[in-house]
Amino acid sequence: MTDIEKSTVVDEVTKPTAPAKMSFLRKWGPALLAVAAVFALNASLLGPTGNKMPELSDATLNRRALAEKRTAEVLAMAPSADDHKFLARGYGSLSSEFKNRNLAQNGDVLEYTRRRHRYLGEYVHIDVSDQFSAFGKWSVSIIYFAYWVFLMFPNWFLPIGRPGIALGGGLSMVVWRYILQVTGNGPYFDAERVIILEPLFLLFGLMLTTIYLEKMERGGLFDKLRDSLDDPVNWKRSAKIMAMSTIGSAAVMNDSVVLIFSGVVVDLCVRHKVANSLPYLLSLATTANIGSALTLTGNPQNILIVSLAYDDIGWLEFAGNMLLPVTAATIINAVMVFIYYGSELFPGSSGVMENFGIMFLGNRTPEMLAQEHAYYARQAAAEEGEPEDGGSGWTFWSKIQVVVVIAFLIFFALGFDVCVVSITAGAVLMVIAAYKRQHY
């Protein structure tokens, strides 16, 4: 009888407990709070019915006057041979498509830019949906939908990844549009004019610059940025990752920042033996998307904007207009991460109020003090084992990296062509890296 009772007690002790079910407020509360905050901010700025719209500034009025002047200049241009070739392919006539539409009615600078691109024979979007047959519309829609399903589930059909799926979808659509044109089910399609080269040039230049900044020297600029992210306090480490990701994505591009620093974040999580690395990876991913909205070169969508309206929107002007929404989104995102992952970022804390005391009053829990003591003990052991060669300072090559980055951003701000600036910076860093590798 005693053995049976002991066996029952042992079974009850060793029986794994089911994980606690996440409540509705913990799962959806931060998202609902963010949506409510957005509506409240819009209502406070614009009024409940939008009746508090601000008056147009002098700069906007001047831009409208300039748009009217540019419109008159474009309307006065004589058609060229390329214009006749373009219009002969089924896109209307000079009188109906261009001359009779008065751009000065609303001073739309972007519309002016699109028509100038069209007039010069460059790519612009033209709605030709009415020139497809019913078969053409349905077949194009099915192909488009199918590739979106493949992008959402990249390993479902063939494990070629999202880049291969996107490339295959683009090539398939080009071939299918040609088949529709030949069979009379679709309009003329010039695939060459669909490819907008400016975003490709800019993406190439930014990736070239980022890669050679990282690969030039061990212990250089990027390694110092990595070291600056380390901190014994969990929430400070997450905040540093957010700040670096926001600024880096605005300066270069969000894809480059996430590609390079995701491994750094994982390494920091392994170094500190954290149980859940998701808060730190989400800190990097979310702020990379938010920070990239600040500048014209932050993400591919903004790069497409600058390629179509590069004469009308300045780099600093765009950043100034986006500063307030990006700052607000960054603060909201940080608050949501700190609240949702409070147990991981503030170990030993009893709740939100104690978390605020930890951040703003310098309070510490016993668990946080233990983490700090272990961190500084490891730092002291590592410093004792390293030779004192003074190699932790800024070397000559690191200083060159800083100079190139500063010049890179200054030329962006001054309004120089972003494609030329990014490719030039990448080429300069490539030559410097090759020279260093050969002679040093």
Coordinates of N, CA, C and O in Angstrom, one line a residue, residues 145-162 165:
F145 N -2.3 35.7 -58.4 CA -2.8 35.1 -57.1 C -1.9 33.9 -56.7 O -1.6 33.7 -55.6
A146 N -1.7 33.0 -57.7 CA -0.9 31.8 -57.4 C 0.5 32.1 -56.9 O 1.0 31.5 -56.0
Y147 N 1.1 33.1 -57.5 CA 2.5 33.4 -57.0 C 2.5 34.1 -55.7 O 3.4 34.0 -54.9
W148 N 1.4 34.8 -55.4 CA 1.3 35.3 -54.0 C 1.2 34.2 -53.0 O 1.7 34.3 -51.9
V149 N 0.4 33.2 -53.3 CA 0.3 32.0 -52.4 C 1.6 31.4 -52.3 O 2.0 31.0 -51.2
F150 N 2.4 31.2 -53.4 CA 3.7 30.6 -53.3 C 4.7 31.5 -52.4 O 5.5 30.9 -51.7
L151 N 4.5 32.8 -52.5 CA 5.4 33.7 -51.7 C 5.0 33.5 -50.2 O 5.9 33.6 -49.3
M152 N 3.7 33.4 -49.9 CA 3.4 33.2 -48.5 C 3.8 31.8 -47.9 O 4.1 31.7 -46.7
F153 N 3.8 30.8 -48.8 CA 4.2 29.5 -48.4 C 5.4 29.0 -49.3 O 5.2 28.2 -50.2
P154 N 6.6 29.5 -49.1 CA 7.7 29.3 -50.1 C 8.1 27.8 -50.2 O 8.7 27.5 -51.2
N155 N 7.9 27.0 -49.2 CA 8.4 25.6 -49.2 C 7.3 24.6 -49.5 O 7.5 23.4 -49.3
W156 N 6.1 25.2 -49.9 CA 5.0 24.3 -50.1 C 5.1 23.5 -51.4 O 4.9 22.3 -51.5
F157 N 5.5 24.2 -52.5 CA 5.5 23.5 -53.8 C 7.0 23.1 -54.2 O 7.3 21.9 -54.3
L158 N 7.9 24.0 -54.3 CA 9.3 23.8 -54.6 C 10.1 24.6 -53.6 O 9.9 25.8 -53.5
P159 N 11.1 24.0 -53.0 CA 11.9 24.8 -52.0 C 12.9 25.7 -52.6 O 14.1 25.5 -52.4
I160 N 12.5 26.7 -53.4 CA 13.4 27.5 -54.1 C 13.5 28.9 -53.4 O 14.3 29.7 -53.8
G161 N 12.7 29.1 -52.3 CA 12.8 30.4 -51.6 C 12.0 31.5 -52.3 O 11.7 31.4 -53.5
R162 N 11.8 32.6 -51.5 CA 11.0 33.7 -52.1 C 11.7 34.4 -53.2 O 11.1 34.9 -54.1
I165 N 11.0 32.5 -56.3 CA 9.6 32.5 -56.6 C 9.3 33.9 -57.3 O 8.6 34.0 -58.3

